[in-house]
Amino acid sequence: MEGKRLTTIISILFISGFWLISCSQKQVVILDEGDLTAKAREIHDRVLTVDTHCDTPMVIVRGDWDIGERHEPGQRGSGKIDLPRMAEGGLDAEFFAVFVGQGERTPEGYAIAKERATRLLDAIHKMCKDYPHLVELALTPEDAYRLEREGKRAAFIGMENGYPIGKDISLIKKYYDRGIRYITLCHSSDNDICDSSTDRRNPEDNGLSDFGKQVVVECNRLGIMVDVSHVSDKSFFDVLKITKAPVIASHSSVRALCDHQRNLSDEMLEALASNGGVIQICFVSSFVKKAKPNPERDKALAELREKYGSLRETRDEAQREKIRQEYRAILEKYPTDMATIKDLIDHIDHVVKLIGVDHVGIGTDFDGGGGIEGCNNVSELPNITVELVRRGYSEEDIRKIWGGNIMRVLGKVIEIAGKTK
Ligand SMILES: [Zn+2]
């Protein structure tokens, strides 16, 4: 068909509310919004879908909440993930985080961290024991693909913050034996392994420590993925210098689109691609899009702090609840503009344009601060695929983004560990 006529027809179709989807074979298929959603759902259900980060184990250990039950989205205390909603949202595999916040770097501190990690690990194993018909522990890509065929959820485990290792390298093997398949080297503060991207008390960046180097070597030896989310820029490049296996950023976004230290710069993304690794785009709204300044909200929050002091330092539970209530009321009165699915997919587009489709995936951080407009709990994950299809991603690309890339990295990490044994 002649170019000009085609353009005219395309314009008319757009005006009539149709979408044009260009397939990998360069055919042009015309879908209306309903067809587009249906096509996306079919793809979503056919491919292995993996989310590499959620903090749901923190909700499980509370003890008053059951992951095997469906919780209505949006209700207070419903959480963002449970097993029934995972099935609804077509999520096949989740990396449940054993998250331990950074505390004192003392023997007492390490003991508390170890105990906390054990409690979270126990909770994840208990979930698999309580609901064997719904979910099973996964350790390898083969496990994930098998469970997908069986219609069960795959529960991987990642450790967020290497703090529970303390200074005892032998603990990494113990955590590996309990199913941990990635370790995020640090969290919001510097630790014995490396410097964090967000430690305000200690802004100088010393990168990876000598102990941290041993941790990376031990992860490579055992077949644990090294996770560079949360680490400082120098730590990131130090890790890449010594790792023998590809690394992951389990929940980080793109700094070029949202200037935040937690996000990866283009230089980092290029280095990640050379390493064969993958960035799993994070759903924390403030890492996806900078919120517009809101002086009225800032003023109200400052007044709240003035009135009660900081929540962190308040011990009295009744007082804490009062602060939380007032805090929520302020956020409701002056809502922040949340990032949208389109904003999030812009991050995927950026990575794909810069380093290719083999190095990007999904790391929601649900129950740890993740949630955007249109995808604010696990049952809404198919909306991500709808936007990918709308933007012309092929089924093969979507397969890579949703799980193929991260499973490739895990497979490679296991293969490299096998060679060093
Ligand atoms: Zn995190």
mmCIF file with all atom_site columns, N, CA, C and O in Angstrom, residues 219-250:
data_model
loop_
_atom_site.group_PDB
_atom_site.id
_atom_site.type_symbol
_atom_site.label_atom_id
_atom_site.label_alt_id
_atom_site.label_comp_id
_atom_site.label_asym_id
_atom_site.label_entity_id
_atom_site.label_seq_id
_atom_site.pdbx_PDB_ins_code
_atom_site.Cartn_x
_atom_site.Cartn_y
_atom_site.Cartn_z
_atom_site.occupancy
_atom_site.B_iso_or_equiv
_atom_site.pdbx_formal_charge
_atom_site.auth_seq_id
_atom_site.auth_comp_id
_atom_site.auth_asym_id
_atom_site.auth_atom_id
_atom_site.pdbx_PDB_model_num
ATOM 1   N N  . CYS A 1 219 ? 29.514 -16.100 47.372 1.00 0.00 ? 219 CYS A N  1
ATOM 2   C CA . CYS A 1 219 ? 28.241 -16.195 46.631 1.00 0.00 ? 219 CYS A CA 1
ATOM 3   C C  . CYS A 1 219 ? 28.484 -16.855 45.273 1.00 0.00 ? 219 CYS A C  1
ATOM 4   O O  . CYS A 1 219 ? 27.730 -17.728 44.855 1.00 0.00 ? 219 CYS A O  1
ATOM 5   N N  . ASN A 1 220 ? 29.545 -16.438 44.591 1.00 0.00 ? 220 ASN A N  1
ATOM 6   C CA . ASN A 1 220 ? 29.904 -17.045 43.293 1.00 0.00 ? 220 ASN A CA 1
ATOM 7   C C  . ASN A 1 220 ? 30.158 -18.534 43.453 1.00 0.00 ? 220 ASN A C  1
ATOM 8   O O  . ASN A 1 220 ? 29.746 -19.352 42.646 1.00 0.00 ? 220 ASN A O  1
ATOM 9   N N  . ARG A 1 221 ? 30.842 -18.902 44.512 1.00 0.00 ? 221 ARG A N  1
ATOM 10  C CA . ARG A 1 221 ? 31.215 -20.305 44.736 1.00 0.00 ? 221 ARG A CA 1
ATOM 11  C C  . ARG A 1 221 ? 29.985 -21.179 44.997 1.00 0.00 ? 221 ARG A C  1
ATOM 12  O O  . ARG A 1 221 ? 29.891 -22.304 44.525 1.00 0.00 ? 221 ARG A O  1
ATOM 13  N N  . LEU A 1 222 ? 29.022 -20.609 45.745 1.00 0.00 ? 222 LEU A N  1
ATOM 14  C CA . LEU A 1 222 ? 27.853 -21.405 46.133 1.00 0.00 ? 222 LEU A CA 1
ATOM 15  C C  . LEU A 1 222 ? 26.744 -21.406 45.073 1.00 0.00 ? 222 LEU A C  1
ATOM 16  O O  . LEU A 1 222 ? 25.965 -22.351 44.994 1.00 0.00 ? 222 LEU A O  1
ATOM 17  N N  . GLY A 1 223 ? 26.680 -20.317 44.285 1.00 0.00 ? 223 GLY A N  1
ATOM 18  C CA . GLY A 1 223 ? 25.559 -20.203 43.345 1.00 0.00 ? 223 GLY A CA 1
ATOM 19  C C  . GLY A 1 223 ? 24.445 -19.331 43.896 1.00 0.00 ? 223 GLY A C  1
ATOM 20  O O  . GLY A 1 223 ? 23.264 -19.626 43.736 1.00 0.00 ? 223 GLY A O  1
ATOM 21  N N  . ILE A 1 224 ? 24.847 -18.253 44.572 1.00 0.00 ? 224 ILE A N  1
ATOM 22  C CA . ILE A 1 224 ? 23.896 -17.248 45.058 1.00 0.00 ? 224 ILE A CA 1
ATOM 23  C C  . ILE A 1 224 ? 24.083 -16.009 44.183 1.00 0.00 ? 224 ILE A C  1
ATOM 24  O O  . ILE A 1 224 ? 25.216 -15.586 43.940 1.00 0.00 ? 224 ILE A O  1
ATOM 25  N N  . MET A 1 225 ? 22.976 -15.417 43.718 1.00 0.00 ? 225 MET A N  1
ATOM 26  C CA . MET A 1 225 ? 23.105 -14.196 42.918 1.00 0.00 ? 225 MET A CA 1
ATOM 27  C C  . MET A 1 225 ? 23.475 -13.021 43.828 1.00 0.00 ? 225 MET A C  1
ATOM 28  O O  . MET A 1 225 ? 22.889 -12.867 44.899 1.00 0.00 ? 225 MET A O  1
ATOM 29  N N  . VAL A 1 226 ? 24.450 -12.229 43.391 1.00 0.00 ? 226 VAL A N  1
ATOM 30  C CA . VAL A 1 226 ? 24.820 -11.019 44.132 1.00 0.00 ? 226 VAL A CA 1
ATOM 31  C C  . VAL A 1 226 ? 23.883 -9.906  43.665 1.00 0.00 ? 226 VAL A C  1
ATOM 32  O O  . VAL A 1 226 ? 23.760 -9.654  42.468 1.00 0.00 ? 226 VAL A O  1
ATOM 33  N N  . ASP A 1 227 ? 23.216 -9.270  44.633 1.00 0.00 ? 227 ASP A N  1
ATOM 34  C CA . ASP A 1 227 ? 22.232 -8.228  44.316 1.00 0.00 ? 227 ASP A CA 1
ATOM 35  C C  . ASP A 1 227 ? 22.812 -6.859  44.652 1.00 0.00 ? 227 ASP A C  1
ATOM 36  O O  . ASP A 1 227 ? 23.195 -6.603  45.796 1.00 0.00 ? 227 ASP A O  1
ATOM 37  N N  . VAL A 1 228 ? 22.867 -5.990  43.645 1.00 0.00 ? 228 VAL A N  1
ATOM 38  C CA . VAL A 1 228 ? 23.480 -4.672  43.834 1.00 0.00 ? 228 VAL A CA 1
ATOM 39  C C  . VAL A 1 228 ? 22.459 -3.543  44.068 1.00 0.00 ? 228 VAL A C  1
ATOM 40  O O  . VAL A 1 228 ? 22.844 -2.376  44.102 1.00 0.00 ? 228 VAL A O  1
ATOM 41  N N  . SER A 1 229 ? 21.177 -3.902  44.232 1.00 0.00 ? 229 SER A N  1
ATOM 42  C CA . SER A 1 229 ? 20.224 -2.856  44.628 1.00 0.00 ? 229 SER A CA 1
ATOM 43  C C  . SER A 1 229 ? 20.649 -2.342  46.002 1.00 0.00 ? 229 SER A C  1
ATOM 44  O O  . SER A 1 229 ? 21.135 -3.115  46.823 1.00 0.00 ? 229 SER A O  1
ATOM 45  N N  . HIS A 1 230 ? 20.464 -1.060  46.246 1.00 0.00 ? 230 HIS A N  1
ATOM 46  C CA . HIS A 1 230 ? 20.811 -0.394  47.510 1.00 0.00 ? 230 HIS A CA 1
ATOM 47  C C  . HIS A 1 230 ? 22.297 -0.049  47.646 1.00 0.00 ? 230 HIS A C  1
ATOM 48  O O  . HIS A 1 230 ? 22.662 0.756   48.493 1.00 0.00 ? 230 HIS A O  1
ATOM 49  N N  . VAL A 1 231 ? 23.193 -0.661  46.884 1.00 0.00 ? 231 VAL A N  1
ATOM 50  C CA . VAL A 1 231 ? 24.623 -0.394  47.122 1.00 0.00 ? 231 VAL A CA 1
ATOM 51  C C  . VAL A 1 231 ? 25.023 0.934   46.471 1.00 0.00 ? 231 VAL A C  1
ATOM 52  O O  . VAL A 1 231 ? 24.380 1.424   45.547 1.00 0.00 ? 231 VAL A O  1
ATOM 53  N N  . SER A 1 232 ? 26.106 1.522   46.979 1.00 0.00 ? 232 SER A N  1
ATOM 54  C CA . SER A 1 232 ? 26.610 2.787   46.438 1.00 0.00 ? 232 SER A CA 1
ATOM 55  C C  . SER A 1 232 ? 27.214 2.545   45.051 1.00 0.00 ? 232 SER A C  1
ATOM 56  O O  . SER A 1 232 ? 27.491 1.405   44.667 1.00 0.00 ? 232 SER A O  1
ATOM 57  N N  . ASP A 1 233 ? 27.455 3.652   44.341 1.00 0.00 ? 233 ASP A N  1
ATOM 58  C CA . ASP A 1 233 ? 28.023 3.526   42.993 1.00 0.00 ? 233 ASP A CA 1
ATOM 59  C C  . ASP A 1 233 ? 29.381 2.831   43.029 1.00 0.00 ? 233 ASP A C  1
ATOM 60  O O  . ASP A 1 233 ? 29.675 1.968   42.207 1.00 0.00 ? 233 ASP A O  1
ATOM 61  N N  . LYS A 1 234 ? 30.220 3.210   43.998 1.00 0.00 ? 234 LYS A N  1
ATOM 62  C CA . LYS A 1 234 ? 31.558 2.599   44.052 1.00 0.00 ? 234 LYS A CA 1
ATOM 63  C C  . LYS A 1 234 ? 31.440 1.113   44.404 1.00 0.00 ? 234 LYS A C  1
ATOM 64  O O  . LYS A 1 234 ? 32.135 0.272   43.825 1.00 0.00 ? 234 LYS A O  1
ATOM 65  N N  . SER A 1 235 ? 30.538 0.802   45.351 1.00 0.00 ? 235 SER A N  1
ATOM 66  C CA . SER A 1 235 ? 30.323 -0.608  45.692 1.00 0.00 ? 235 SER A CA 1
ATOM 67  C C  . SER A 1 235 ? 29.925 -1.396  44.443 1.00 0.00 ? 235 SER A C  1
ATOM 68  O O  . SER A 1 235 ? 30.416 -2.497  44.200 1.00 0.00 ? 235 SER A O  1
ATOM 69  N N  . PHE A 1 236 ? 29.031 -0.799  43.649 1.00 0.00 ? 236 PHE A N  1
ATOM 70  C CA . PHE A 1 236 ? 28.550 -1.449  42.417 1.00 0.00 ? 236 PHE A CA 1
ATOM 71  C C  . PHE A 1 236 ? 29.729 -1.800  41.498 1.00 0.00 ? 236 PHE A C  1
ATOM 72  O O  . PHE A 1 236 ? 29.885 -2.944  41.075 1.00 0.00 ? 236 PHE A O  1
ATOM 73  N N  . PHE A 1 237 ? 30.567 -0.800  41.238 1.00 0.00 ? 237 PHE A N  1
ATOM 74  C CA . PHE A 1 237 ? 31.674 -1.055  40.302 1.00 0.00 ? 237 PHE A CA 1
ATOM 75  C C  . PHE A 1 237 ? 32.719 -1.992  40.921 1.00 0.00 ? 237 PHE A C  1
ATOM 76  O O  . PHE A 1 237 ? 33.323 -2.805  40.215 1.00 0.00 ? 237 PHE A O  1
ATOM 77  N N  . ASP A 1 238 ? 32.907 -1.898  42.233 1.00 0.00 ? 238 ASP A N  1
ATOM 78  C CA . ASP A 1 238 ? 33.837 -2.826  42.907 1.00 0.00 ? 238 ASP A CA 1
ATOM 79  C C  . ASP A 1 238 ? 33.353 -4.272  42.764 1.00 0.00 ? 238 ASP A C  1
ATOM 80  O O  . ASP A 1 238 ? 34.149 -5.182  42.525 1.00 0.00 ? 238 ASP A O  1
ATOM 81  N N  . VAL A 1 239 ? 32.041 -4.475  42.922 1.00 0.00 ? 239 VAL A N  1
ATOM 82  C CA . VAL A 1 239 ? 31.473 -5.828  42.784 1.00 0.00 ? 239 VAL A CA 1
ATOM 83  C C  . VAL A 1 239 ? 31.729 -6.343  41.369 1.00 0.00 ? 239 VAL A C  1
ATOM 84  O O  . VAL A 1 239 ? 32.187 -7.475  41.180 1.00 0.00 ? 239 VAL A O  1
ATOM 85  N N  . LEU A 1 240 ? 31.468 -5.499  40.372 1.00 0.00 ? 240 LEU A N  1
ATOM 86  C CA . LEU A 1 240 ? 31.629 -5.949  38.986 1.00 0.00 ? 240 LEU A CA 1
ATOM 87  C C  . LEU A 1 240 ? 33.080 -6.316  38.663 1.00 0.00 ? 240 LEU A C  1
ATOM 88  O O  . LEU A 1 240 ? 33.332 -7.173  37.825 1.00 0.00 ? 240 LEU A O  1
ATOM 89  N N  . LYS A 1 241 ? 34.017 -5.656  39.371 1.00 0.00 ? 241 LYS A N  1
ATOM 90  C CA . LYS A 1 241 ? 35.435 -5.967  39.126 1.00 0.00 ? 241 LYS A CA 1
ATOM 91  C C  . LYS A 1 241 ? 35.778 -7.381  39.550 1.00 0.00 ? 241 LYS A C  1
ATOM 92  O O  . LYS A 1 241 ? 36.640 -8.014  38.971 1.00 0.00 ? 241 LYS A O  1
ATOM 93  N N  . ILE A 1 242 ? 35.134 -7.886  40.594 1.00 0.00 ? 242 ILE A N  1
ATOM 94  C CA . ILE A 1 242 ? 35.573 -9.192  41.099 1.00 0.00 ? 242 ILE A CA 1
ATOM 95  C C  . ILE A 1 242 ? 34.601 -10.348 40.876 1.00 0.00 ? 242 ILE A C  1
ATOM 96  O O  . ILE A 1 242 ? 35.000 -11.499 40.960 1.00 0.00 ? 242 ILE A O  1
ATOM 97  N N  . THR A 1 243 ? 33.353 -10.066 40.563 1.00 0.00 ? 243 THR A N  1
ATOM 98  C CA . THR A 1 243 ? 32.417 -11.192 40.417 1.00 0.00 ? 243 THR A CA 1
ATOM 99  C C  . THR A 1 243 ? 32.735 -12.016 39.163 1.00 0.00 ? 243 THR A C  1
ATOM 100 O O  . THR A 1 243 ? 33.089 -11.456 38.125 1.00 0.00 ? 243 THR A O  1
ATOM 101 N N  . LYS A 1 244 ? 32.603 -13.325 39.315 1.00 0.00 ? 244 LYS A N  1
ATOM 102 C CA . LYS A 1 244 ? 32.811 -14.207 38.162 1.00 0.00 ? 244 LYS A CA 1
ATOM 103 C C  . LYS A 1 244 ? 31.486 -14.501 37.466 1.00 0.00 ? 244 LYS A C  1
ATOM 104 O O  . LYS A 1 244 ? 31.452 -15.121 36.413 1.00 0.00 ? 244 LYS A O  1
ATOM 105 N N  . ALA A 1 245 ? 30.389 -14.108 38.110 1.00 0.00 ? 245 ALA A N  1
ATOM 106 C CA . ALA A 1 245 ? 29.058 -14.438 37.585 1.00 0.00 ? 245 ALA A CA 1
ATOM 107 C C  . ALA A 1 245 ? 28.263 -13.148 37.367 1.00 0.00 ? 245 ALA A C  1
ATOM 108 O O  . ALA A 1 245 ? 28.568 -12.117 37.972 1.00 0.00 ? 245 ALA A O  1
ATOM 109 N N  . PRO A 1 246 ? 27.231 -13.215 36.527 1.00 0.00 ? 246 PRO A N  1
ATOM 110 C CA . PRO A 1 246 ? 26.380 -12.030 36.367 1.00 0.00 ? 246 PRO A CA 1
ATOM 111 C C  . PRO A 1 246 ? 25.694 -11.652 37.682 1.00 0.00 ? 246 PRO A C  1
ATOM 112 O O  . PRO A 1 246 ? 25.442 -12.516 38.519 1.00 0.00 ? 246 PRO A O  1
ATOM 113 N N  . VAL A 1 247 ? 25.412 -10.362 37.838 1.00 0.00 ? 247 VAL A N  1
ATOM 114 C CA . VAL A 1 247 ? 24.762 -9.872  39.065 1.00 0.00 ? 247 VAL A CA 1
ATOM 115 C C  . VAL A 1 247 ? 23.367 -9.361  38.719 1.00 0.00 ? 247 VAL A C  1
ATOM 116 O O  . VAL A 1 247 ? 23.032 -9.184  37.549 1.00 0.00 ? 247 VAL A O  1
ATOM 117 N N  . ILE A 1 248 ? 22.586 -9.107  39.763 1.00 0.00 ? 248 ILE A N  1
ATOM 118 C CA . ILE A 1 248 ? 21.250 -8.538  39.545 1.00 0.00 ? 248 ILE A CA 1
ATOM 119 C C  . ILE A 1 248 ? 21.094 -7.264  40.379 1.00 0.00 ? 248 ILE A C  1
ATOM 120 O O  . ILE A 1 248 ? 21.776 -7.095  41.392 1.00 0.00 ? 248 ILE A O  1
ATOM 121 N N  . ALA A 1 249 ? 20.200 -6.400  39.915 1.00 0.00 ? 249 ALA A N  1
ATOM 122 C CA . ALA A 1 249 ? 19.675 -5.336  40.786 1.00 0.00 ? 249 ALA A CA 1
ATOM 123 C C  . ALA A 1 249 ? 18.224 -5.748  40.985 1.00 0.00 ? 249 ALA A C  1
ATOM 124 O O  . ALA A 1 249 ? 17.407 -5.592  40.075 1.00 0.00 ? 249 ALA A O  1
ATOM 125 N N  . SER A 1 250 ? 17.901 -6.324  42.136 1.00 0.00 ? 250 SER A N  1
ATOM 126 C CA . SER A 1 250 ? 16.602 -6.990  42.315 1.00 0.00 ? 250 SER A CA 1
ATOM 127 C C  . SER A 1 250 ? 15.427 -6.019  42.332 1.00 0.00 ? 250 SER A C  1
ATOM 128 O O  . SER A 1 250 ? 14.309 -6.389  42.015 1.00 0.00 ? 250 SER A O  1
#
